[in-house]
PDB file of C-alpha atoms and ligand atoms in Angstrom:
ATOM      1  CA  MET A  42      85.232  33.715 -61.250  1.00  0.00           C
ATOM      2  CA  ARG A  43      83.296  35.084 -64.332  1.00  0.00           C
ATOM      3  CA  TRP A  44      79.911  35.803 -64.567  1.00  0.00           C
ATOM      4  CA  ILE A  45      77.582  38.142 -65.933  1.00  0.00           C
ATOM      5  CA  GLY A  46      78.938  40.064 -68.404  1.00  0.00           C
ATOM      6  CA  ASP A  47      81.258  37.232 -69.403  1.00  0.00           C
ATOM      7  CA  ASP A  48      79.689  34.461 -72.258  1.00  0.00           C
ATOM      8  CA  CYS A  49      78.882  31.791 -69.336  1.00  0.00           C
ATOM      9  CA  ALA A  50      79.742  31.849 -65.876  1.00  0.00           C
ATOM     10  CA  VAL A  51      82.674  30.167 -64.863  1.00  0.00           C
ATOM     11  CA  VAL A  52      82.929  28.319 -61.812  1.00  0.00           C
ATOM     12  CA  ARG A  53      84.610  26.311 -59.284  1.00  0.00           C
ATOM     13  CA  ALA A  54      83.614  23.256 -59.259  1.00  0.00           C
ATOM     14  CA  ASP A  55      83.574  21.289 -56.111  1.00  0.00           C
ATOM     15  CA  ALA A  56      83.567  17.031 -56.936  1.00  0.00           C
ATOM     16  CA  TYR A  57      80.087  16.878 -57.359  1.00  0.00           C
ATOM     17  CA  ALA A  58      76.775  18.975 -58.956  1.00  0.00           C
ATOM     18  CA  ALA A  59      73.169  18.637 -57.835  1.00  0.00           C
ATOM     19  CA  VAL A  60      71.210  20.653 -60.229  1.00  0.00           C
ATOM     20  CA  SER A  61      67.685  21.450 -59.904  1.00  0.00           C
ATOM     21  CA  THR A  62      66.014  23.556 -62.746  1.00  0.00           C
ATOM     22  CA  ASP A  63      61.882  25.039 -60.806  1.00  0.00           C
ATOM     23  CA  VAL A  64      59.728  27.601 -63.816  1.00  0.00           C
ATOM     24  CA  MET A  65      57.093  29.365 -62.584  1.00  0.00           C
ATOM     25  CA  VAL A  66      54.246  31.004 -64.626  1.00  0.00           C
ATOM     26  CA  ASP A  67      52.256  33.841 -63.619  1.00  0.00           C
ATOM     27  CA  GLY A  68      48.867  32.649 -63.724  1.00  0.00           C
ATOM     28  CA  THR A  69      49.699  29.113 -62.692  1.00  0.00           C
ATOM     29  CA  HIS A  70      52.393  29.128 -60.346  1.00  0.00           C
ATOM     30  CA  PHE A  71      51.610  32.627 -58.528  1.00  0.00           C
ATOM     31  CA  ARG A  72      49.386  35.374 -60.072  1.00  0.00           C
ATOM     32  CA  LEU A  73      50.651  38.406 -60.073  1.00  0.00           C
ATOM     33  CA  GLY A  74      48.786  41.703 -58.924  1.00  0.00           C
ATOM     34  CA  ALA A  75      48.355  44.234 -55.882  1.00  0.00           C
ATOM     35  CA  ARG A  76      49.451  42.135 -53.483  1.00  0.00           C
ATOM     36  CA  CYS A  77      52.063  39.781 -55.003  1.00  0.00           C
ATOM     37  CA  GLY A  78      54.542  41.982 -56.919  1.00  0.00           C
ATOM     38  CA  PRO A  79      57.442  41.065 -59.423  1.00  0.00           C
ATOM     39  CA  GLU A  80      59.519  41.060 -56.409  1.00  0.00           C
ATOM     40  CA  ASP A  81      57.515  38.594 -54.659  1.00  0.00           C
ATOM     41  CA  ALA A  82      57.357  36.291 -57.747  1.00  0.00           C
ATOM     42  CA  GLY A  83      61.176  36.667 -58.252  1.00  0.00           C
ATOM     43  CA  TRP A  84      61.800  35.625 -54.262  1.00  0.00           C
ATOM     44  CA  ARG A  85      59.411  32.284 -54.579  1.00  0.00           C
ATOM     45  CA  ALA A  86      60.877  31.223 -58.159  1.00  0.00           C
ATOM     46  CA  LEU A  87      64.203  31.195 -56.533  1.00  0.00           C
ATOM     47  CA  ALA A  88      62.866  29.464 -53.373  1.00  0.00           C
ATOM     48  CA  GLY A  89      61.056  26.806 -54.869  1.00  0.00           C
ATOM     49  CA  ALA A  90      64.872  25.694 -56.634  1.00  0.00           C
ATOM     50  CA  ALA A  91      66.422  26.445 -54.056  1.00  0.00           C
ATOM     51  CA  SER A  92      64.745  24.243 -51.453  1.00  0.00           C
ATOM     52  CA  ASP A  93      65.653  21.546 -53.888  1.00  0.00           C
ATOM     53  CA  LEU A  94      68.479  21.891 -52.406  1.00  0.00           C
ATOM     54  CA  ALA A  95      67.979  21.858 -49.058  1.00  0.00           C
ATOM     55  CA  ALA A  96      66.339  18.362 -49.239  1.00  0.00           C
ATOM     56  CA  MET A  97      69.191  16.774 -50.347  1.00  0.00           C
ATOM     57  CA  GLY A  98      71.602  18.833 -48.297  1.00  0.00           C
ATOM     58  CA  ALA A  99      73.376  20.024 -50.680  1.00  0.00           C
ATOM     59  CA  ALA A 100      75.496  23.171 -50.381  1.00  0.00           C
ATOM     60  CA  PRO A 101      74.580  26.083 -52.281  1.00  0.00           C
ATOM     61  CA  GLY A 102      76.478  27.240 -55.055  1.00  0.00           C
ATOM     62  CA  GLU A 103      75.073  29.499 -57.962  1.00  0.00           C
ATOM     63  CA  ALA A 104      71.360  30.129 -59.675  1.00  0.00           C
ATOM     64  CA  TYR A 105      70.685  31.426 -63.249  1.00  0.00           C
ATOM     65  CA  LEU A 106      67.604  32.931 -63.621  1.00  0.00           C
ATOM     66  CA  ALA A 107      65.529  33.666 -66.906  1.00  0.00           C
ATOM     67  CA  ILE A 108      63.150  35.460 -67.000  1.00  0.00           C
ATOM     68  CA  VAL A 109      60.138  35.711 -70.166  1.00  0.00           C
ATOM     69  CA  LEU A 110      58.204  39.091 -70.060  1.00  0.00           C
ATOM     70  CA  PRO A 111      55.240  40.662 -71.204  1.00  0.00           C
ATOM     71  CA  ASP A 112      54.723  43.926 -73.029  1.00  0.00           C
ATOM     72  CA  ALA A 113      52.115  45.058 -70.137  1.00  0.00           C
ATOM     73  CA  LEU A 114      55.224  44.778 -68.133  1.00  0.00           C
ATOM     74  CA  SER A 115      57.964  47.572 -67.786  1.00  0.00           C
ATOM     75  CA  ASP A 116      61.947  47.269 -67.116  1.00  0.00           C
ATOM     76  CA  GLU A 117      61.879  48.336 -63.509  1.00  0.00           C
ATOM     77  CA  ASP A 118      59.493  45.178 -62.620  1.00  0.00           C
ATOM     78  CA  ALA A 119      62.034  42.734 -64.467  1.00  0.00           C
ATOM     79  CA  LEU A 120      64.760  44.480 -62.525  1.00  0.00           C
ATOM     80  CA  ALA A 121      62.588  43.892 -59.200  1.00  0.00           C
ATOM     81  CA  VAL A 122      61.678  40.580 -60.348  1.00  0.00           C
ATOM     82  CA  HIS A 123      65.823  39.809 -60.375  1.00  0.00           C
ATOM     83  CA  ALA A 124      65.790  41.654 -57.255  1.00  0.00           C
ATOM     84  CA  GLY A 125      63.330  39.528 -55.226  1.00  0.00           C
ATOM     85  CA  ALA A 126      65.274  36.299 -56.823  1.00  0.00           C
ATOM     86  CA  GLU A 127      68.697  38.317 -55.739  1.00  0.00           C
ATOM     87  CA  ALA A 128      67.512  38.803 -52.098  1.00  0.00           C
ATOM     88  CA  CYS A 129      66.051  35.078 -51.749  1.00  0.00           C
ATOM     89  CA  ALA A 130      69.475  33.850 -53.413  1.00  0.00           C
ATOM     90  CA  ALA A 131      71.280  35.643 -50.679  1.00  0.00           C
ATOM     91  CA  SER A 132      69.738  34.148 -47.791  1.00  0.00           C
ATOM     92  CA  CYS A 133      70.374  30.485 -48.740  1.00  0.00           C
ATOM     93  CA  GLY A 134      74.067  31.351 -49.650  1.00  0.00           C
ATOM     94  CA  LEU A 135      73.145  31.152 -53.763  1.00  0.00           C
ATOM     95  CA  THR A 136      75.056  33.358 -55.814  1.00  0.00           C
ATOM     96  CA  ILE A 137      72.436  34.495 -59.192  1.00  0.00           C
ATOM     97  CA  ALA A 138      76.324  33.997 -61.828  1.00  0.00           C
ATOM     98  CA  GLY A 139      73.785  34.156 -65.685  1.00  0.00           C
ATOM     99  CA  GLY A 140      70.861  34.686 -66.969  1.00  0.00           C
ATOM    100  CA  ASP A 141      68.489  35.162 -69.766  1.00  0.00           C
ATOM    101  CA  LEU A 142      65.584  38.062 -70.271  1.00  0.00           C
ATOM    102  CA  ALA A 143      63.253  37.495 -73.057  1.00  0.00           C
ATOM    103  CA  ALA A 144      60.277  38.953 -74.092  1.00  0.00           C
ATOM    104  CA  GLY A 145      57.100  36.223 -74.705  1.00  0.00           C
ATOM    105  CA  PRO A 146      53.670  36.602 -73.657  1.00  0.00           C
ATOM    106  CA  VAL A 147      53.541  36.290 -70.060  1.00  0.00           C
ATOM    107  CA  LEU A 148      55.589  36.959 -66.963  1.00  0.00           C
ATOM    108  CA  THR A 149      56.975  33.667 -66.720  1.00  0.00           C
ATOM    109  CA  ILE A 150      60.572  33.027 -64.329  1.00  0.00           C
ATOM    110  CA  ALA A 151      62.499  29.534 -65.017  1.00  0.00           C
ATOM    111  CA  VAL A 152      65.712  28.797 -62.149  1.00  0.00           C
ATOM    112  CA  THR A 153      68.155  26.548 -62.123  1.00  0.00           C
ATOM    113  CA  VAL A 154      70.616  26.168 -59.061  1.00  0.00           C
ATOM    114  CA  VAL A 155      73.436  24.621 -58.398  1.00  0.00           C
ATOM    115  CA  GLY A 156      74.733  22.846 -55.216  1.00  0.00           C
ATOM    116  CA  TRP A 157      77.742  20.890 -54.614  1.00  0.00           C
ATOM    117  CA  ALA A 158      78.885  18.365 -52.450  1.00  0.00           C
ATOM    118  CA  PRO A 159      82.593  16.635 -51.686  1.00  0.00           C
ATOM    119  CA  ALA A 160      80.269  13.163 -52.507  1.00  0.00           C
ATOM    120  CA  PRO A 161      77.258  11.223 -53.477  1.00  0.00           C
ATOM    121  CA  GLU A 162      77.131   9.639 -49.641  1.00  0.00           C
ATOM    122  CA  ALA A 163      76.885  13.369 -48.602  1.00  0.00           C
ATOM    123  CA  LEU A 164      73.729  14.093 -50.436  1.00  0.00           C
ATOM    124  CA  VAL A 165      70.173  12.709 -49.176  1.00  0.00           C
ATOM    125  CA  GLY A 166      67.609  11.178 -51.313  1.00  0.00           C
ATOM    126  CA  ARG A 167      64.220  10.081 -51.220  1.00  0.00           C
ATOM    127  CA  ASP A 168      65.056   5.922 -50.863  1.00  0.00           C
ATOM    128  CA  GLY A 169      66.578   5.767 -47.826  1.00  0.00           C
ATOM    129  CA  ALA A 170      63.644   5.301 -45.901  1.00  0.00           C
ATOM    130  CA  ARG A 171      63.866   1.787 -43.451  1.00  0.00           C
ATOM    131  CA  PRO A 172      61.251   0.336 -41.172  1.00  0.00           C
ATOM    132  CA  GLY A 173      61.529   1.415 -37.710  1.00  0.00           C
ATOM    133  CA  ASP A 174      63.140   4.790 -38.756  1.00  0.00           C
ATOM    134  CA  LEU A 175      61.174   8.108 -37.310  1.00  0.00           C
ATOM    135  CA  VAL A 176      59.545  11.260 -39.854  1.00  0.00           C
ATOM    136  CA  GLY A 177      60.683  14.317 -38.733  1.00  0.00           C
ATOM    137  CA  VAL A 178      59.190  17.496 -40.558  1.00  0.00           C
ATOM    138  CA  THR A 179      60.942  21.044 -39.603  1.00  0.00           C
ATOM    139  CA  GLY A 180      59.507  24.530 -39.181  1.00  0.00           C
ATOM    140  CA  GLU A 181      55.685  25.153 -39.007  1.00  0.00           C
ATOM    141  CA  LEU A 182      53.392  23.764 -41.863  1.00  0.00           C
ATOM    142  CA  GLY A 183      50.375  24.811 -43.211  1.00  0.00           C
ATOM    143  CA  ALA A 184      51.174  28.453 -43.375  1.00  0.00           C
ATOM    144  CA  ALA A 185      51.515  28.796 -47.514  1.00  0.00           C
ATOM    145  CA  ALA A 186      48.579  27.337 -48.219  1.00  0.00           C
ATOM    146  CA  ALA A 187      46.382  29.119 -45.062  1.00  0.00           C
ATOM    147  CA  GLY A 188      48.737  32.455 -47.168  1.00  0.00           C
ATOM    148  CA  LEU A 189      47.045  31.651 -49.679  1.00  0.00           C
ATOM    149  CA  ALA A 190      43.469  31.678 -48.836  1.00  0.00           C
ATOM    150  CA  VAL A 191      43.956  35.015 -47.229  1.00  0.00           C
ATOM    151  CA  LEU A 192      45.758  36.387 -49.951  1.00  0.00           C
ATOM    152  CA  GLU A 193      42.947  35.188 -52.419  1.00  0.00           C
ATOM    153  CA  GLY A 194      40.219  36.436 -50.575  1.00  0.00           C
ATOM    154  CA  ARG A 195      39.030  32.686 -49.471  1.00  0.00           C
ATOM    155  CA  ALA A 196      39.215  33.268 -45.690  1.00  0.00           C
ATOM    156  CA  GLN A 197      40.729  35.709 -43.158  1.00  0.00           C
ATOM    157  CA  GLY A 198      43.660  35.074 -41.192  1.00  0.00           C
ATOM    158  CA  PRO A 199      47.142  37.148 -39.903  1.00  0.00           C
ATOM    159  CA  GLU A 200      48.961  38.356 -42.419  1.00  0.00           C
ATOM    160  CA  ALA A 201      52.365  36.516 -41.682  1.00  0.00           C
ATOM    161  CA  LEU A 202      50.801  33.507 -43.238  1.00  0.00           C
ATOM    162  CA  VAL A 203      50.202  35.601 -46.571  1.00  0.00           C
ATOM    163  CA  ALA A 204      54.229  36.742 -45.971  1.00  0.00           C
ATOM    164  CA  ARG A 205      54.778  32.960 -45.951  1.00  0.00           C
ATOM    165  CA  HIS A 206      53.120  31.677 -48.717  1.00  0.00           C
ATOM    166  CA  LEU A 207      54.964  35.192 -51.033  1.00  0.00           C
ATOM    167  CA  ARG A 208      58.176  35.088 -49.312  1.00  0.00           C
ATOM    168  CA  PRO A 209      58.728  31.338 -48.290  1.00  0.00           C
ATOM    169  CA  ARG A 210      62.571  30.403 -46.974  1.00  0.00           C
ATOM    170  CA  PRO A 211      64.184  27.243 -48.445  1.00  0.00           C
ATOM    171  CA  ARG A 212      65.682  25.149 -45.303  1.00  0.00           C
ATOM    172  CA  MET A 213      69.517  25.276 -45.942  1.00  0.00           C
ATOM    173  CA  ALA A 214      70.800  25.102 -42.705  1.00  0.00           C
ATOM    174  CA  GLU A 215      68.342  22.024 -41.535  1.00  0.00           C
ATOM    175  CA  GLY A 216      68.739  20.174 -44.728  1.00  0.00           C
ATOM    176  CA  ALA A 217      72.958  20.960 -44.830  1.00  0.00           C
ATOM    177  CA  ALA A 218      72.798  19.715 -41.081  1.00  0.00           C
ATOM    178  CA  LEU A 219      69.926  16.684 -41.656  1.00  0.00           C
ATOM    179  CA  ALA A 220      72.008  15.338 -44.310  1.00  0.00           C
ATOM    180  CA  ALA A 221      74.895  15.544 -41.973  1.00  0.00           C
ATOM    181  CA  LEU A 222      73.687  13.223 -39.329  1.00  0.00           C
ATOM    182  CA  GLY A 223      73.098  10.778 -41.861  1.00  0.00           C
ATOM    183  CA  ALA A 224      69.473  11.311 -42.581  1.00  0.00           C
ATOM    184  CA  ARG A 225      67.945   8.391 -44.965  1.00  0.00           C
ATOM    185  CA  ALA A 226      65.556   9.568 -46.655  1.00  0.00           C
ATOM    186  CA  MET A 227      64.547  13.569 -47.487  1.00  0.00           C
ATOM    187  CA  LEU A 228      62.526  16.097 -49.457  1.00  0.00           C
ATOM    188  CA  ASP A 229      61.054  19.342 -49.411  1.00  0.00           C
ATOM    189  CA  LEU A 230      57.451  19.482 -49.178  1.00  0.00           C
ATOM    190  CA  SER A 231      56.297  21.139 -52.275  1.00  0.00           C
ATOM    191  CA  ASP A 232      52.867  19.769 -53.388  1.00  0.00           C
ATOM    192  CA  GLY A 233      51.730  18.825 -49.373  1.00  0.00           C
ATOM    193  CA  LEU A 234      52.596  16.715 -47.315  1.00  0.00           C
ATOM    194  CA  ALA A 235      50.153  13.908 -48.149  1.00  0.00           C
ATOM    195  CA  SER A 236      51.361  13.076 -51.423  1.00  0.00           C
ATOM    196  CA  ASP A 237      55.548  14.036 -51.112  1.00  0.00           C
ATOM    197  CA  ALA A 238      55.314  11.481 -48.124  1.00  0.00           C
ATOM    198  CA  LEU A 239      53.973   8.829 -50.117  1.00  0.00           C
ATOM    199  CA  ARG A 240      57.156  10.059 -52.604  1.00  0.00           C
ATOM    200  CA  ILE A 241      59.203   8.411 -50.125  1.00  0.00           C
ATOM    201  CA  ALA A 242      57.370   5.549 -49.553  1.00  0.00           C
ATOM    202  CA  GLU A 243      57.027   4.906 -53.455  1.00  0.00           C
ATOM    203  CA  ALA A 244      61.454   5.415 -53.626  1.00  0.00           C
ATOM    204  CA  SER A 245      62.296   3.461 -50.433  1.00  0.00           C
ATOM    205  CA  GLY A 246      59.527   0.719 -50.464  1.00  0.00           C
ATOM    206  CA  ALA A 247      57.951   1.312 -47.108  1.00  0.00           C
ATOM    207  CA  ARG A 248      54.796   2.070 -45.535  1.00  0.00           C
ATOM    208  CA  LEU A 249      54.664   6.052 -43.752  1.00  0.00           C
ATOM    209  CA  ASP A 250      52.056   6.119 -40.370  1.00  0.00           C
ATOM    210  CA  LEU A 251      51.899   9.474 -39.879  1.00  0.00           C
ATOM    211  CA  ASP A 252      49.961  11.035 -37.144  1.00  0.00           C
ATOM    212  CA  ALA A 253      48.246  14.014 -37.910  1.00  0.00           C
ATOM    213  CA  THR A 254      47.343  15.429 -34.413  1.00  0.00           C
ATOM    214  CA  ARG A 255      51.083  16.022 -34.396  1.00  0.00           C
ATOM    215  CA  LEU A 256      51.904  18.355 -37.025  1.00  0.00           C
ATOM    216  CA  PRO A 257      53.406  21.890 -36.036  1.00  0.00           C
ATOM    217  CA  LEU A 258      51.140  24.175 -37.588  1.00  0.00           C
ATOM    218  CA  ALA A 259      52.015  27.891 -38.266  1.00  0.00           C
ATOM    219  CA  GLN A 260      49.790  30.098 -35.771  1.00  0.00           C
ATOM    220  CA  GLY A 261      46.678  31.494 -37.716  1.00  0.00           C
ATOM    221  CA  VAL A 262      46.390  27.935 -39.968  1.00  0.00           C
ATOM    222  CA  ASP A 263      43.088  26.171 -37.533  1.00  0.00           C
ATOM    223  CA  VAL A 264      41.298  29.223 -38.049  1.00  0.00           C
ATOM    224  CA  VAL A 265      41.828  29.592 -41.899  1.00  0.00           C
ATOM    225  CA  ALA A 266      41.157  26.063 -42.298  1.00  0.00           C
ATOM    226  CA  VAL A 267      37.966  26.687 -40.221  1.00  0.00           C
ATOM    227  CA  GLN A 268      36.617  29.069 -42.774  1.00  0.00           C
ATOM    228  CA  LEU A 269      37.535  26.474 -45.962  1.00  0.00           C
ATOM    229  CA  GLY A 270      35.529  23.961 -43.956  1.00  0.00           C
ATOM    230  CA  MET A 271      39.103  21.809 -43.381  1.00  0.00           C
ATOM    231  CA  GLU A 272      40.506  20.312 -40.548  1.00  0.00           C
ATOM    232  CA  PRO A 273      43.343  21.971 -40.108  1.00  0.00           C
ATOM    233  CA  ALA A 274      45.536  19.559 -40.776  1.00  0.00           C
ATOM    234  CA  GLU A 275      44.469  19.038 -44.384  1.00  0.00           C
ATOM    235  CA  LEU A 276      46.044  22.546 -45.396  1.00  0.00           C
ATOM    236  CA  PRO A 277      49.246  21.029 -44.781  1.00  0.00           C
ATOM    237  CA  ALA A 278      48.414  17.666 -46.005  1.00  0.00           C
ATOM    238  CA  THR A 279      47.225  18.731 -49.531  1.00  0.00           C
ATOM    239  CA  GLY A 280      48.283  22.661 -50.064  1.00  0.00           C
ATOM    240  CA  GLY A 281      51.518  23.017 -51.556  1.00  0.00           C
ATOM    241  CA  GLU A 282      54.532  25.427 -51.086  1.00  0.00           C
ATOM    242  CA  ASP A 283      56.065  25.428 -47.497  1.00  0.00           C
ATOM    243  CA  TYR A 284      59.089  24.402 -48.563  1.00  0.00           C
ATOM    244  CA  GLU A 285      59.952  23.264 -45.309  1.00  0.00           C
ATOM    245  CA  LEU A 286      61.742  19.786 -45.239  1.00  0.00           C
ATOM    246  CA  CYS A 287      60.284  16.212 -44.485  1.00  0.00           C
ATOM    247  CA  ALA A 288      62.923  13.616 -43.338  1.00  0.00           C
ATOM    248  CA  CYS A 289      63.394   9.881 -42.086  1.00  0.00           C
ATOM    249  CA  VAL A 290      65.957   9.343 -39.317  1.00  0.00           C
ATOM    250  CA  ALA A 291      67.367   6.451 -37.688  1.00  0.00           C
ATOM    251  CA  PRO A 292      66.320   6.436 -33.838  1.00  0.00           C
ATOM    252  CA  GLY A 293      69.643   6.573 -33.017  1.00  0.00           C
ATOM    253  CA  SER A 294      69.711   9.956 -34.767  1.00  0.00           C
ATOM    254  CA  ARG A 295      66.946  11.325 -32.838  1.00  0.00           C
ATOM    255  CA  ALA A 296      68.572  14.189 -30.462  1.00  0.00           C
ATOM    256  CA  ALA A 297      70.579  15.109 -33.090  1.00  0.00           C
ATOM    257  CA  ALA A 298      67.885  15.238 -36.039  1.00  0.00           C
ATOM    258  CA  GLU A 299      66.036  17.340 -33.288  1.00  0.00           C
ATOM    259  CA  ALA A 300      68.485  19.443 -32.891  1.00  0.00           C
ATOM    260  CA  ALA A 301      68.775  20.262 -36.039  1.00  0.00           C
ATOM    261  CA  GLY A 302      64.832  21.400 -36.349  1.00  0.00           C
ATOM    262  CA  LEU A 303      62.726  17.984 -36.706  1.00  0.00           C
ATOM    263  CA  ARG A 304      59.736  17.392 -35.198  1.00  0.00           C
ATOM    264  CA  TRP A 305      58.452  13.625 -35.276  1.00  0.00           C
ATOM    265  CA  ILE A 306      55.392  13.544 -36.699  1.00  0.00           C
ATOM    266  CA  GLY A 307      55.438   9.737 -37.001  1.00  0.00           C
ATOM    267  CA  ARG A 308      57.404   6.471 -38.103  1.00  0.00           C
ATOM    268  CA  VAL A 309      58.073   4.174 -41.309  1.00  0.00           C
ATOM    269  CA  SER A 310      56.583   1.248 -41.144  1.00  0.00           C
ATOM    270  CA  ALA A 311      56.805  -2.213 -43.598  1.00  0.00           C
ATOM    271  CA  GLY A 312      55.083  -3.110 -45.819  1.00  0.00           C
ATOM    272  CA  ALA A 313      53.839  -2.073 -49.441  1.00  0.00           C
ATOM    273  CA  PRO A 314      54.308   1.745 -50.078  1.00  0.00           C
ATOM    274  CA  ALA A 315      51.742   3.996 -48.768  1.00  0.00           C
ATOM    275  CA  VAL A 316      50.477   6.535 -46.322  1.00  0.00           C
ATOM    276  CA  THR A 317      48.713   6.414 -43.489  1.00  0.00           C
ATOM    277  CA  TRP A 318      47.242   8.832 -41.181  1.00  0.00           C
ATOM    278  CA  THR A 319      45.593   8.686 -37.595  1.00  0.00           C
ATOM    279  CA  GLY A 320      43.732  11.669 -36.130  1.00  0.00           C
ATOM    280  CA  ALA A 321      42.609  12.759 -39.369  1.00  0.00           C
ATOM    281  CA  ALA A 322      38.511  11.851 -39.987  1.00  0.00           C
ATOM    282  CA  SER A 323      39.255  13.558 -43.557  1.00  0.00           C
ATOM    283  CA  ALA A 324      42.556  12.108 -44.300  1.00  0.00           C
ATOM    284  CA  GLU A 325      41.034   9.541 -46.921  1.00  0.00           C
ATOM    285  CA  ARG A 326      40.287  12.008 -49.364  1.00  0.00           C
ATOM    286  CA  TRP A 327      44.174  14.194 -49.050  1.00  0.00           C
ATOM    287  CA  ARG A 328      46.041  14.379 -51.873  1.00  0.00           C
ATOM    288  CA  GLY A 329      48.536  16.032 -53.234  1.00  0.00           C
ATOM    289  CA  TYR A 330      48.345  19.630 -54.563  1.00  0.00           C
ATOM    290  CA  GLU A 331      49.113  19.552 -58.060  1.00  0.00           C
ATOM    291  CA  HIS A 332      49.292  22.460 -60.284  1.00  0.00           C
TER     292      HIS A 332
HETATM  293 MG1   MG B 976      61.626  19.432 -54.291  1.00  0.00          MG
END
């Protein structure tokens, strides 16, 4: 394998490549400061892209990292961005196989990730949900939005929430396991459950009926929500960047999906594409988080 040092990365390919690109800009997707350093920014940028591979069940392959560095930042800062991305890549089984660095007005980190699959059917899209399917999520929700509120001083809460916001962990193993057991539709929660679930509903031509009381909330999310004048479920429903997976699974795969880490939050029904909520008074104003 050839890579850094040659003009191109040369990679041994599997049959099908799954490719995704994410760009994160200082001031828009993160805010460099005392508690969010360049290493955190590098981690988050890589995580956001890697999470898309997890969402389709692609086997992790390579990552390509392009950094625009403003004058105010040093070479050490650029290395720190790279180190953060490298650490996240290693945790995801990705190899940073190339990239570029240029001077520019504001720290900008563009990450392209490549995952691999032996056949297109091995990858999970958003359009396969069918009436009767169970809807589930991995991990715990709300930590990223609650952590951002703590980071910005809008609320007080556990430091663990800030860490979850700064260093999300893409669900590579869970995504692969859910794809292998035949999950019918899947995506990663990047914009908030309310709008991400709607994407599945629209792509699949079905309705997702979700129960807000069943959302697995990270510890401290409820405490932060109260300070923000929100229902606890509102944070994961409308707050982005949890990077957990939301999957729709046939009832026959229930036990296997639970073993892969899914917890059930609702069902798929026949009907016009929509997301309905029970158990939350504020649900009608929920919208996804758009940058
Ligand atoms: Mg995604």
